[in-house]
Coordinates of C-alpha atoms in Angstrom, one line a residue:
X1 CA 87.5 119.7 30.2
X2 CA 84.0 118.2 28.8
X3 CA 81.1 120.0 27.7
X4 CA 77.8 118.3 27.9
X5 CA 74.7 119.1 25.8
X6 CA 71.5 118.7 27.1
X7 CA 67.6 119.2 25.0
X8 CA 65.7 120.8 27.4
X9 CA 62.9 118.7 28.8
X10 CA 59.5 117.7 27.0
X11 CA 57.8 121.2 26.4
X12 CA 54.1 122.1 25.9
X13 CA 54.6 122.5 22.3
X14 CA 55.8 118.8 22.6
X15 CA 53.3 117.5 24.0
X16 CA 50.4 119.0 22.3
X17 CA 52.8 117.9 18.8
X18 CA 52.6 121.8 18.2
X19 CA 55.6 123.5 16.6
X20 CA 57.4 125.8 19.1
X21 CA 60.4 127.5 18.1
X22 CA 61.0 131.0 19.3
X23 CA 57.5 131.1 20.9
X24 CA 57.4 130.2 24.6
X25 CA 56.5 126.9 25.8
X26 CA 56.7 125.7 29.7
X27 CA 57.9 122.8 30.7
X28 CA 55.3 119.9 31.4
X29 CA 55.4 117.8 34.4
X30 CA 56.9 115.3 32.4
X31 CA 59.3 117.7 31.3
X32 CA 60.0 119.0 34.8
X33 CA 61.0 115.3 35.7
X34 CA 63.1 114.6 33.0
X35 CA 65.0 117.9 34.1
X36 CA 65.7 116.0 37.4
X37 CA 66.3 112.8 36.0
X38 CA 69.4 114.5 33.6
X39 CA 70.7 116.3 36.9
X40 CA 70.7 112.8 38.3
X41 CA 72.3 111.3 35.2
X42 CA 75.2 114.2 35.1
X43 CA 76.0 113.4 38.5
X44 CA 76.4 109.4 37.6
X45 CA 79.0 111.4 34.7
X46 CA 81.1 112.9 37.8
X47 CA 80.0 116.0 36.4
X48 CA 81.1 119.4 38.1
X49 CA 79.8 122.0 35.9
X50 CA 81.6 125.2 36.5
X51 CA 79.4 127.3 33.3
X52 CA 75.8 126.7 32.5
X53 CA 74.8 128.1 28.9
X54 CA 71.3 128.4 28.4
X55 CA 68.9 130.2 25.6
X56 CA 66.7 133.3 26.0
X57 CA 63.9 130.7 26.0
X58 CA 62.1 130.0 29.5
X59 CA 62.3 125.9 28.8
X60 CA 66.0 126.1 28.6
X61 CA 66.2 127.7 31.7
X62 CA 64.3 126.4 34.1
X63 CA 65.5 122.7 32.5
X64 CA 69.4 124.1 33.9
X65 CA 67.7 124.6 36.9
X66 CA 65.8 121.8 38.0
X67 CA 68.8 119.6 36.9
X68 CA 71.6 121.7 38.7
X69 CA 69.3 121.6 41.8
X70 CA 69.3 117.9 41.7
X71 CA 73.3 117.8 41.0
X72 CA 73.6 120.4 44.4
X73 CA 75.6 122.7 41.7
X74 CA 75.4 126.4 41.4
X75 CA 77.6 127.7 38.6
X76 CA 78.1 130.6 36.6
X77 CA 75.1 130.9 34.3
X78 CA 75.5 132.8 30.8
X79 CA 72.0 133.4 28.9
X80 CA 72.7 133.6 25.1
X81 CA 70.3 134.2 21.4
X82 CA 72.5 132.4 19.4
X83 CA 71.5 129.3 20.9
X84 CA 67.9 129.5 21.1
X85 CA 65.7 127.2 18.7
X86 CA 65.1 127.6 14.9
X87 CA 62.5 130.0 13.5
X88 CA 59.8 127.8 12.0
X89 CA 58.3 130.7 9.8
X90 CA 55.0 130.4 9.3
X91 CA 54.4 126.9 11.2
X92 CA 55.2 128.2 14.5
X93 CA 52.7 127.3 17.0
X94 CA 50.8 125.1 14.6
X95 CA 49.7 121.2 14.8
X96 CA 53.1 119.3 13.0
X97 CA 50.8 116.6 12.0
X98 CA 48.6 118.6 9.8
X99 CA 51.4 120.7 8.7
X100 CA 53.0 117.6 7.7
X101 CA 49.7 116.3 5.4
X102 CA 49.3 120.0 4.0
X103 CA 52.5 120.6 2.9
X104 CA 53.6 116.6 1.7
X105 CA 56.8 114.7 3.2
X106 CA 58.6 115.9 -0.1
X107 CA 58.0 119.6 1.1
X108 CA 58.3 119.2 5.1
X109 CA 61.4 117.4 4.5
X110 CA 63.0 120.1 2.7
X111 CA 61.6 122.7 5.0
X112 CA 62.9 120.9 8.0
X113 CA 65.8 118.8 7.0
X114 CA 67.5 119.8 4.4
X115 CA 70.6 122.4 4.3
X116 CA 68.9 124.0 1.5
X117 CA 65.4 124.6 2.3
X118 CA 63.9 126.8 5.4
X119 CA 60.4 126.5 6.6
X120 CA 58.3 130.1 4.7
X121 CA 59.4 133.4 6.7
X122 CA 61.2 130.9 8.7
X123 CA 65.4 130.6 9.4
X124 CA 67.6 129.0 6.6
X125 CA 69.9 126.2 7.1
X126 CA 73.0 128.4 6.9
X127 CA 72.0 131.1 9.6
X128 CA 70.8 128.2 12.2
X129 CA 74.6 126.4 11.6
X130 CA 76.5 129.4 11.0
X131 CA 75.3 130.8 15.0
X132 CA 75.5 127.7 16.1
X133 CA 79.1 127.1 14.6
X134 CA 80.2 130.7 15.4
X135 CA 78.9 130.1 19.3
X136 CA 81.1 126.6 19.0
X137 CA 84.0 128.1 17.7
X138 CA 84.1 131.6 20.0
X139 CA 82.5 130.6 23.4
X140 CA 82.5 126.7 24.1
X141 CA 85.7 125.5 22.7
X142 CA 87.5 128.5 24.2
X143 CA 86.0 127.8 27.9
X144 CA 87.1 124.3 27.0
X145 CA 90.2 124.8 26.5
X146 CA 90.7 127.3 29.8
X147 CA 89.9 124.0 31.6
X148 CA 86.1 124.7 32.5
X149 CA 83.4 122.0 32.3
X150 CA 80.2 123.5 30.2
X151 CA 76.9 122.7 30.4
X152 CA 75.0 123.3 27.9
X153 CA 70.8 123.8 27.9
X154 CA 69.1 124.5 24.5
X155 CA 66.9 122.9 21.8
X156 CA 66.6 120.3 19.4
X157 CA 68.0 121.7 15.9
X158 CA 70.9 123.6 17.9
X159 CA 72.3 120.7 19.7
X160 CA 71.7 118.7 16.5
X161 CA 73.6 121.7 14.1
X162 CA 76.4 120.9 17.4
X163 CA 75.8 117.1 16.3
X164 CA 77.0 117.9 12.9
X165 CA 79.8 120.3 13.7
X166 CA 81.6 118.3 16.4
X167 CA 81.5 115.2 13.9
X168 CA 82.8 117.3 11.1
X169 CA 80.0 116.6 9.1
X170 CA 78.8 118.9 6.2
X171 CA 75.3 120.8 7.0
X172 CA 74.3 119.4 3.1
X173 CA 75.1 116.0 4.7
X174 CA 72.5 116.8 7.8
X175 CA 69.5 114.4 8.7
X176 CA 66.6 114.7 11.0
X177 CA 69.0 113.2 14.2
X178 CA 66.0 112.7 16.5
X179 CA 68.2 114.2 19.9
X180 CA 65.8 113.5 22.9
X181 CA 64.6 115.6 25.3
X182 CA 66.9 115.8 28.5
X183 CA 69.5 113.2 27.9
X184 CA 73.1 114.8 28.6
X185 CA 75.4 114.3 25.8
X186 CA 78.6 114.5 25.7
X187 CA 80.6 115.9 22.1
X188 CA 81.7 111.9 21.7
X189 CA 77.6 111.4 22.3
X190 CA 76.7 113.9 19.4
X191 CA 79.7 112.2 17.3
X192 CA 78.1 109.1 17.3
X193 CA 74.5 110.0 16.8
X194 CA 75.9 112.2 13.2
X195 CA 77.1 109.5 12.1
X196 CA 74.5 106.8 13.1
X197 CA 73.9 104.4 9.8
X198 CA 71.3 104.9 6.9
X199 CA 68.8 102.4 8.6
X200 CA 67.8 105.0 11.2
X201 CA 67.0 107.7 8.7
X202 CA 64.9 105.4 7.2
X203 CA 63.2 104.5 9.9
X204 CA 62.7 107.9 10.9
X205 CA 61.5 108.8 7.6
X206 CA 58.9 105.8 7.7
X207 CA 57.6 106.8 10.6
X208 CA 57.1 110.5 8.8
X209 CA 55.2 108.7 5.9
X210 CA 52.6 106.6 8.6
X211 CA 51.7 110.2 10.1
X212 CA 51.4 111.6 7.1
X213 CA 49.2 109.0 5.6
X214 CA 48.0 106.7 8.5
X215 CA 43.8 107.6 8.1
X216 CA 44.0 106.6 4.5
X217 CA 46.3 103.6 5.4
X218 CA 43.7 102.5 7.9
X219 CA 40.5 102.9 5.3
X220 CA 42.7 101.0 2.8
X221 CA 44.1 97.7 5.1
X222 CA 40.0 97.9 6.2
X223 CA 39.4 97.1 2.6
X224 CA 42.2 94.6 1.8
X225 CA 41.1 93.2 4.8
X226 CA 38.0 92.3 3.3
X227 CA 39.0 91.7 -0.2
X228 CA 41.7 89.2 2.0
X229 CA 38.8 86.9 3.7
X230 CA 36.8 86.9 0.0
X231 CA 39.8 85.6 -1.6
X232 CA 41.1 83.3 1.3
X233 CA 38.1 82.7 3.8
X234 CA 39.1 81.5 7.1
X235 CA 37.1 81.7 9.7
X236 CA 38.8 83.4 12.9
X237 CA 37.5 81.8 16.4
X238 CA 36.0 84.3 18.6
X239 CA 38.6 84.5 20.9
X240 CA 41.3 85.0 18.8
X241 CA 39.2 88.0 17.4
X242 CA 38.8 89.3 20.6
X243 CA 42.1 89.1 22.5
X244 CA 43.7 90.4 19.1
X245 CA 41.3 93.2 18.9
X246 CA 42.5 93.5 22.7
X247 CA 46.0 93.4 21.8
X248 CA 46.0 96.0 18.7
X249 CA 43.6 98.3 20.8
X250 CA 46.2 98.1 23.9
X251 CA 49.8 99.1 21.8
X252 CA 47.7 102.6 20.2
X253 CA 46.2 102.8 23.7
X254 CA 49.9 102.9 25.4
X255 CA 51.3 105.4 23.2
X256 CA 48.6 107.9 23.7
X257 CA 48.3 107.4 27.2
X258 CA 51.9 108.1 27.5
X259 CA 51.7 111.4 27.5
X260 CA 49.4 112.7 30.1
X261 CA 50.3 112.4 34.1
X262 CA 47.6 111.6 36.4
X263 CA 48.1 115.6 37.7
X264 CA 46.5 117.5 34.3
X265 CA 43.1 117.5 35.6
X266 CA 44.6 119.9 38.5
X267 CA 46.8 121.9 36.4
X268 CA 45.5 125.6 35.8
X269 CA 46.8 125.8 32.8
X270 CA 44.3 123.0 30.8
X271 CA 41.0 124.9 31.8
X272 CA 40.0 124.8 28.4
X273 CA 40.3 121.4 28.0
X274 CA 37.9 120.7 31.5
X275 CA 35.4 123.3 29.5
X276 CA 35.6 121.0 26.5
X277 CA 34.6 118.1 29.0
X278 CA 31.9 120.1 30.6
X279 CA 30.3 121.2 27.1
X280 CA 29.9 118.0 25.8
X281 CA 27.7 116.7 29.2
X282 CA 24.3 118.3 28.0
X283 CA 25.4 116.1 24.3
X284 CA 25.8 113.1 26.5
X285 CA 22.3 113.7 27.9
X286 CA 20.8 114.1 24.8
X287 CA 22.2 110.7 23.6
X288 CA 21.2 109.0 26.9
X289 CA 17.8 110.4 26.4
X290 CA 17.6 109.3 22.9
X291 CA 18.6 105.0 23.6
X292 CA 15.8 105.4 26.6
X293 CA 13.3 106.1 24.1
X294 CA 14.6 103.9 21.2
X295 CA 14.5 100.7 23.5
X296 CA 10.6 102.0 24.3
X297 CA 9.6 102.3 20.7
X298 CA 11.3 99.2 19.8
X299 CA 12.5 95.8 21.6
X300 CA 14.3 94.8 18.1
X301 CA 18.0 93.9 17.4
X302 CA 18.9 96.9 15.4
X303 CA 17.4 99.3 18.5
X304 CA 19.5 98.3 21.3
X305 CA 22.5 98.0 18.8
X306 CA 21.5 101.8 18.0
X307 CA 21.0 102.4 22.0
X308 CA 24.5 101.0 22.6
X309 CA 26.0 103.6 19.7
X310 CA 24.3 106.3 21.4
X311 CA 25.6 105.0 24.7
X312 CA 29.5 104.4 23.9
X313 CA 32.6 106.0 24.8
X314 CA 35.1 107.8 22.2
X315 CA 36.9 105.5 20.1
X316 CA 40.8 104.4 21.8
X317 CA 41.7 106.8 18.7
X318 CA 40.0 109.6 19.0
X319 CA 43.1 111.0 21.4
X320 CA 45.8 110.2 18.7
X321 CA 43.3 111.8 15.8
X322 CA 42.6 115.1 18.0
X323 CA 46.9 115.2 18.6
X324 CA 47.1 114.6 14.7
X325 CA 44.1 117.4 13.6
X326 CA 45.2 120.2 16.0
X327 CA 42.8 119.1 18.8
X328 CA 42.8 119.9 22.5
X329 CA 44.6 116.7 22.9
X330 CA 43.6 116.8 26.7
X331 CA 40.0 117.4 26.1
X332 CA 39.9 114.4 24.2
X333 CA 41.7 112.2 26.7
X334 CA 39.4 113.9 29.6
X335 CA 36.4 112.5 27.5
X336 CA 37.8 109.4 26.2
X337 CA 39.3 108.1 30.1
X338 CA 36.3 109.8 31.8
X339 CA 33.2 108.1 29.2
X340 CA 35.5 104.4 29.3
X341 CA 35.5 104.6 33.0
X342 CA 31.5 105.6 33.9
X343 CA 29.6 104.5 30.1
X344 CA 30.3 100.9 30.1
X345 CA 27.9 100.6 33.9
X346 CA 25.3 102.5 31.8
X347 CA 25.8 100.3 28.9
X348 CA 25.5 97.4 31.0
X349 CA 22.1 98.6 32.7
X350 CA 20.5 99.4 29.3
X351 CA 21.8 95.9 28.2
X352 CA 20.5 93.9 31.5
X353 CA 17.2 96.3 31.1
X354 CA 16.5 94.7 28.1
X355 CA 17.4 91.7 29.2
X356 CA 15.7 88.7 27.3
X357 CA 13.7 91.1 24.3
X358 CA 16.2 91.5 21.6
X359 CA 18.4 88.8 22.8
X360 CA 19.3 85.9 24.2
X361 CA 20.2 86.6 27.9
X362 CA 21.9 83.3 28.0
X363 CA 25.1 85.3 26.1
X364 CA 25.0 88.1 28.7
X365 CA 28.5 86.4 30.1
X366 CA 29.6 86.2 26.9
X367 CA 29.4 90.1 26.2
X368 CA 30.5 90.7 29.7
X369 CA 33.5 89.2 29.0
X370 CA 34.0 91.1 25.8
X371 CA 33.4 94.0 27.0
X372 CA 36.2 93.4 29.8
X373 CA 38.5 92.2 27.2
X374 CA 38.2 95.7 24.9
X375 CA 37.7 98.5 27.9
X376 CA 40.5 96.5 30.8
X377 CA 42.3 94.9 28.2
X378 CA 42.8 97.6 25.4
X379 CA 42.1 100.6 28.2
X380 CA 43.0 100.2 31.6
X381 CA 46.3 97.6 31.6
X382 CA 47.8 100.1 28.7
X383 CA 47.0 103.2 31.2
X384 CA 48.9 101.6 34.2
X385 CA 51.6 100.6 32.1
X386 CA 52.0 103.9 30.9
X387 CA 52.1 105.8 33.7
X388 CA 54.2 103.1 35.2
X389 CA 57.1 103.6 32.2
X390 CA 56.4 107.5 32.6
X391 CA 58.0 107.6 36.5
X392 CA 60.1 104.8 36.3
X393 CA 62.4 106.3 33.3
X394 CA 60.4 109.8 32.2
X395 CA 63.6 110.5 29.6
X396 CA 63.1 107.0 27.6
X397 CA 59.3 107.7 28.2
X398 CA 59.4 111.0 26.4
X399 CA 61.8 109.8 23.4
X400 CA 59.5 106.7 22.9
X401 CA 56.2 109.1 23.2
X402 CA 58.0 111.9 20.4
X403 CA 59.8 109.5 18.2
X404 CA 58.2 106.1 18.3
X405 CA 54.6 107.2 18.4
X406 CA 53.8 106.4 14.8
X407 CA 53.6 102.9 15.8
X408 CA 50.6 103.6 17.8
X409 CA 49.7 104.5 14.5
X410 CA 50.6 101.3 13.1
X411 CA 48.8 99.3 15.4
X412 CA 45.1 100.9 14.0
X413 CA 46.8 99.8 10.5
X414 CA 47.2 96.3 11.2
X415 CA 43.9 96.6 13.7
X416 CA 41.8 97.7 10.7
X417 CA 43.1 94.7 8.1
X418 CA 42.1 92.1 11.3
X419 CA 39.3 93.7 11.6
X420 CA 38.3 93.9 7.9
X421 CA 39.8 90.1 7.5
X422 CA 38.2 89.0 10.8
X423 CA 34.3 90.7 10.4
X424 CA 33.7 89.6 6.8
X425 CA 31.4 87.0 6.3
X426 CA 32.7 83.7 4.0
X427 CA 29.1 83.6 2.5
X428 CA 28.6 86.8 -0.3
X429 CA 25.2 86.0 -0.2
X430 CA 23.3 89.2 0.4
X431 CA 19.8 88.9 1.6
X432 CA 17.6 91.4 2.8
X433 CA 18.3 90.7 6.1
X434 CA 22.2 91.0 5.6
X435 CA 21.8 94.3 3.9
X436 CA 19.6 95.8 6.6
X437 CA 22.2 94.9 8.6
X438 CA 24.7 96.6 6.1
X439 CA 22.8 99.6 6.0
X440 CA 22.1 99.8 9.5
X441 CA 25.9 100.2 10.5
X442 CA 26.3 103.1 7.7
X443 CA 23.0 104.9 8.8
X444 CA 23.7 105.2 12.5
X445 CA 27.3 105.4 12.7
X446 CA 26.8 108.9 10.1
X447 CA 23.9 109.7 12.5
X448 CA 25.9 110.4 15.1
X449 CA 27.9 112.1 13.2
X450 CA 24.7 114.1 12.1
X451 CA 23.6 114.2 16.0
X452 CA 27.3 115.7 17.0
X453 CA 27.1 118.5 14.4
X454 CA 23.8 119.8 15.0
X455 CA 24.7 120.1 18.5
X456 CA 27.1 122.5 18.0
X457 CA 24.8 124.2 15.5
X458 CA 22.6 124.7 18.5
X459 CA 25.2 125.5 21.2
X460 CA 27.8 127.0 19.3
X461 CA 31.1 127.0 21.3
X462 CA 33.9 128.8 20.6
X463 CA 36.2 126.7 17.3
X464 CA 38.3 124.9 19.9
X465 CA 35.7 123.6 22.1
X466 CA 33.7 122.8 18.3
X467 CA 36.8 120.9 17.1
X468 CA 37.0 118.6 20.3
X469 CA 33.5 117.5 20.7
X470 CA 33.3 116.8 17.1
X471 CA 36.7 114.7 17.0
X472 CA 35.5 112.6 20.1
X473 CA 31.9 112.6 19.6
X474 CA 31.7 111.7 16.1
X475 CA 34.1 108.2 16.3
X476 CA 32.7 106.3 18.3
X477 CA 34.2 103.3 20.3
X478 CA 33.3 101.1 16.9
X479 CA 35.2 98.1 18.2
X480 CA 33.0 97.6 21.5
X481 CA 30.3 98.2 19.4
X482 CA 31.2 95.4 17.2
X483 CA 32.3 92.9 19.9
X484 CA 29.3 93.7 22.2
X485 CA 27.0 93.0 19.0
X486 CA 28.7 89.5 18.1
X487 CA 28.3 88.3 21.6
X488 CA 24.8 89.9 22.1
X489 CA 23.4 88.2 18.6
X490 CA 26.0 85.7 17.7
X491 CA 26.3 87.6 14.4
X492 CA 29.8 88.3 13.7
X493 CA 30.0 87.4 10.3
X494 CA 26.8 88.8 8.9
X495 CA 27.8 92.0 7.4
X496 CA 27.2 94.4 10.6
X497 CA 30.5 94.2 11.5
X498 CA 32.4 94.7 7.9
X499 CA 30.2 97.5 7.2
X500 CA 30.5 99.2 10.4
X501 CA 34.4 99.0 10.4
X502 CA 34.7 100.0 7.1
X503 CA 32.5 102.9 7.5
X504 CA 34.4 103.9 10.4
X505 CA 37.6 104.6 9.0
X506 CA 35.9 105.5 5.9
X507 CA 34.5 108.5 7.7
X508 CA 38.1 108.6 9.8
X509 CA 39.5 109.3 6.2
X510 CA 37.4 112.0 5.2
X511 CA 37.4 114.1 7.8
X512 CA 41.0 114.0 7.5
X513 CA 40.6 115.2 3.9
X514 CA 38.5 118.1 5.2
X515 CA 40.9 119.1 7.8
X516 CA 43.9 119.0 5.6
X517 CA 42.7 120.8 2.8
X518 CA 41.2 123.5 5.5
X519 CA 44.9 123.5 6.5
X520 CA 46.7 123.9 3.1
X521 CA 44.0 127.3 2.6
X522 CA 45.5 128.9 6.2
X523 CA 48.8 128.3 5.2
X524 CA 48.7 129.8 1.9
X525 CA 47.0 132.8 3.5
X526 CA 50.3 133.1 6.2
X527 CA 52.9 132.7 3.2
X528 CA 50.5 135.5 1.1
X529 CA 50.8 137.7 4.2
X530 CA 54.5 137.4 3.6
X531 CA 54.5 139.1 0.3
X532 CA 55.5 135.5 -1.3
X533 CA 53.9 133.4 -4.0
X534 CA 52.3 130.3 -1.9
X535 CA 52.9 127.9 -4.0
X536 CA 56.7 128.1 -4.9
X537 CA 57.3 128.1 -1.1
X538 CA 54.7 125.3 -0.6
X539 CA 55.4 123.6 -3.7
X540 CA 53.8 120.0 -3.6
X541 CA 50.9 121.0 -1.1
X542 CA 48.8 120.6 -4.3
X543 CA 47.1 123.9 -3.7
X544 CA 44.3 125.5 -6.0

């Protein structure tokens, strides 16, 4: 009789990119309809299970449940250790991104997926196969062969160590198999996935490298970008610019509005993401406060252009950078949906207020229309199309969101080389003027940085709440700012928009470098705790 293998649904460790483990981690509502959606697959298998096995781990169980409730199946249940998830050590319950830049690919891939390596204080290769071989060997193949149909509920490296033994594959042969949540497999299923060609490990592993690296990938295609348009200077029409702005903006948008259902802002359990939100008002305030009185003092360019900073809405990327630094990735979305939704009617009444002083009103369609094109465009249509994919197929929704995410990532890549390619003006000539522009775009855009961080100074909220508001508030949308500039002065070549791009990930780039580094110091206090030398059992997290 068959026995089916199922990865229990998308976790909260999953979808906060936080390394679980042994620790507990409910189901999301994602999760919770994956569950369903497997009982509903299993029953398109003819499946009548007469054994369910499940781990000691609440995610397991409640997965077994939701999807023998759709199947209308009660069978025998049997709870067992030796199938619950791998012990990461020292990186349980910590952000896998910045794990990931601490410790190097070199090291994480040894850690993680090698036979030989085992994250610090964490479980070795051998013991995570040999349980799951000896389980194999003395429980399922013996109700297989009494003629019961098994079920089986755990986690990712189990059913993957199941992967390697039902294809007869050495553990010193294993790869990072990428087993999505929910899907039931059958031991054919795992076969095939073990032995899946070279071409998806690299892929895998490429995508590994752009998480790793992507903020200093982004600086660099900013500045090739640049160095691109000096050597071969094209001018690229407006609209192009814009509806490929639109375009870039819209892919990163998607695969970080993949993950959240429209029900968080009920759920109980993300209270301190809504106090993240509702710390950040009286900053919002302050900035509001502060364009008011720079379009009293002053009815020049540079002022509203510093009135519209003040008056923007987190960058599309400040969701993927708080899920990549160990941010409340909800707070961030809370702030980023919630000021793209309400900031761009304030933006347009400062903009109609000073209608005529700093600009030509005649281009007031003209921004209109690039503003639709970067908040609907890049925003809105990626946020319906997400949550569309999410309940029409919330398995493939949650394999795409864990394994394919990095592309998101890619997107800012190629969006920051456009960008770069696209802003740079085909005349080096630096005037005065053009460097007051130029200095303009650095000076405000590390004021609000500035502005951000003495805010918290002041306030001083707990380090969670401190690490959201500075990850949202500090990157502004740069892009809007950008477009709503070109249409407002008919400037986009004339250095603003280079410098302020640049800058951007610049400043992207080195608060990663900060983060990282703060990130290698807590591990090596964990692995110190652990009686071991930190850097043998971090080797190549160049640590001083």
């Amino acid at each position: 009789m068959p026995i089916y293998f199922i990865r229990h649904g998308e976790s909260s460790a999953n979808e906060r990119n936080r390394f679980a483990g042994h620790l507990e981690s409910h189901l999301t509502p994602l999760g919770e309809s994956q569950a369903r959606d497997a009982g509903k697959r299993a029953l398109d298998l003819g499946l009548e299970v007469d054994e369910v096995h499940i781990s000691t781990l609440s995610r397991t169980r409640r997965t077994a449940e939701l999807a023998l409730g759709e199947m209308g199946q009660s069978p025998v249940v049997v709870e067992s250790g030796l199938i619950v998830e791998r012990h990461f050590g020292v990186y349980g319950g910590k952000n896998k991104s910045l794990v990931k830049k601490a410790v190097g690919f070199a090291t994480y891939t040894e850690h993680f997926h090698s036979n030989a390596g085992a994250p610090p204080g964490g479980e070795t290769w051998a013991e995570l196969y040999g349980r799951a071989k000896a389980y194999y060997d003395e429980v399922l193949t013996p109700a297989d062969r009494a003629g019961r149909t098994v079920l089986v509920v755990t986690h990712k490296y189990v059913v993957e160590m199941f992967a390697l033994i039902a294809a007869g594959i050495d553990p010193s042969e294993y790869r990072d198999l990428k087993v999505p949540n929910a899907r039931p497999l059958s031991v054919d299923d795992l076969r095939r996935i073990a032995r899946a060609d070279s071409t998806t490990a690299a892929v895998n592993d490429l995508g590994e490298i752009v998480e790793i690296r992507f903020p200093l990938l982004a600086f660099v295609a900013a500045l090739v970008g640049v160095g691109l348009h000096i050597a071969l200077p094209v001018t690229v029409p407006t609209i192009v610019f814009e509806v490929g702005l639109g375009a870039l903006l819209a892919v990163t948008s998607f695969f970080s509005l993949l993950r959240i259902a429209p029900s968080i802002l009920g759920d109980p359990a993300l209270r301190p993401s809504r106090r993240s939100v509702l710390a950040v008002v009286p900053l919002v305030v302050l900035k509001a406060g502060l364009a008011l009185i720079l379009l009293q003092l002053s009815d020049s360019p540079l002022a509203l252009l510093g009135a519209l900073l003040l008056l923007l809405p987190p960058a599309l990327l400040a969701p993927t950078l708080s899920l990549a630094w160990g941010g409340d990735y909800f707070a961030a979305i809370c702030q980023t949906v919630v000021a793209t939704l309400v900031l761009p009617a304030v933006v347009g009444v400062v903009v109609l207020l000073d209608s005529g002083s700093s600009f030509d009103a005649a281009r007031l369609p003209e921004a209109a229309l690039a503003f639709a094109l970067v908040v609907v465009g890049s925003f809105v249509l990626p946020l319906v199309a997400a949550q569309a994919f999410r309940r029409r197929s919330p398995i493939r929704a949650g394999q795409v969101s864990t394994n394919w995410n990095w592309l998101g990532s890619v997107a800012v890549i190629v969006l920051a080389l456009f960008a770069g390619y696209s802003l740079t003006p085909s005349d080096l000539t630096v005037d005065a003027s053009v460097a007051g522009q130029i200095g303009f775009a650095v000076a405000a855009l590390l004021a609000i940085r500035l502005l951000a961080g003495g805010y918290l100074k002041v306030v001083r909220p707990d380090e969670g709440v401190d690490r959201d508001i500075r990850i949202t508030q500090a990157t502004p949308n740069v892009f809007l700012w950008v477009s709503l500039s070109a249409a407002l002065f008919g400037a986009r070549e004339a250095g603003f928009g280079t410098a302020a791009v640049v800058t951007f990930f610049g400043l992207v780039w080195l608060d990663d470098v900060v983060r990282v580094r703060r990130q290698r110091r807590e591990l090596a206090d964990d692995v110190a705790a652990l009686g071991r030398d930190p850097r043998r059992d971090l080797e190549g997290a160049a640590l001083r």
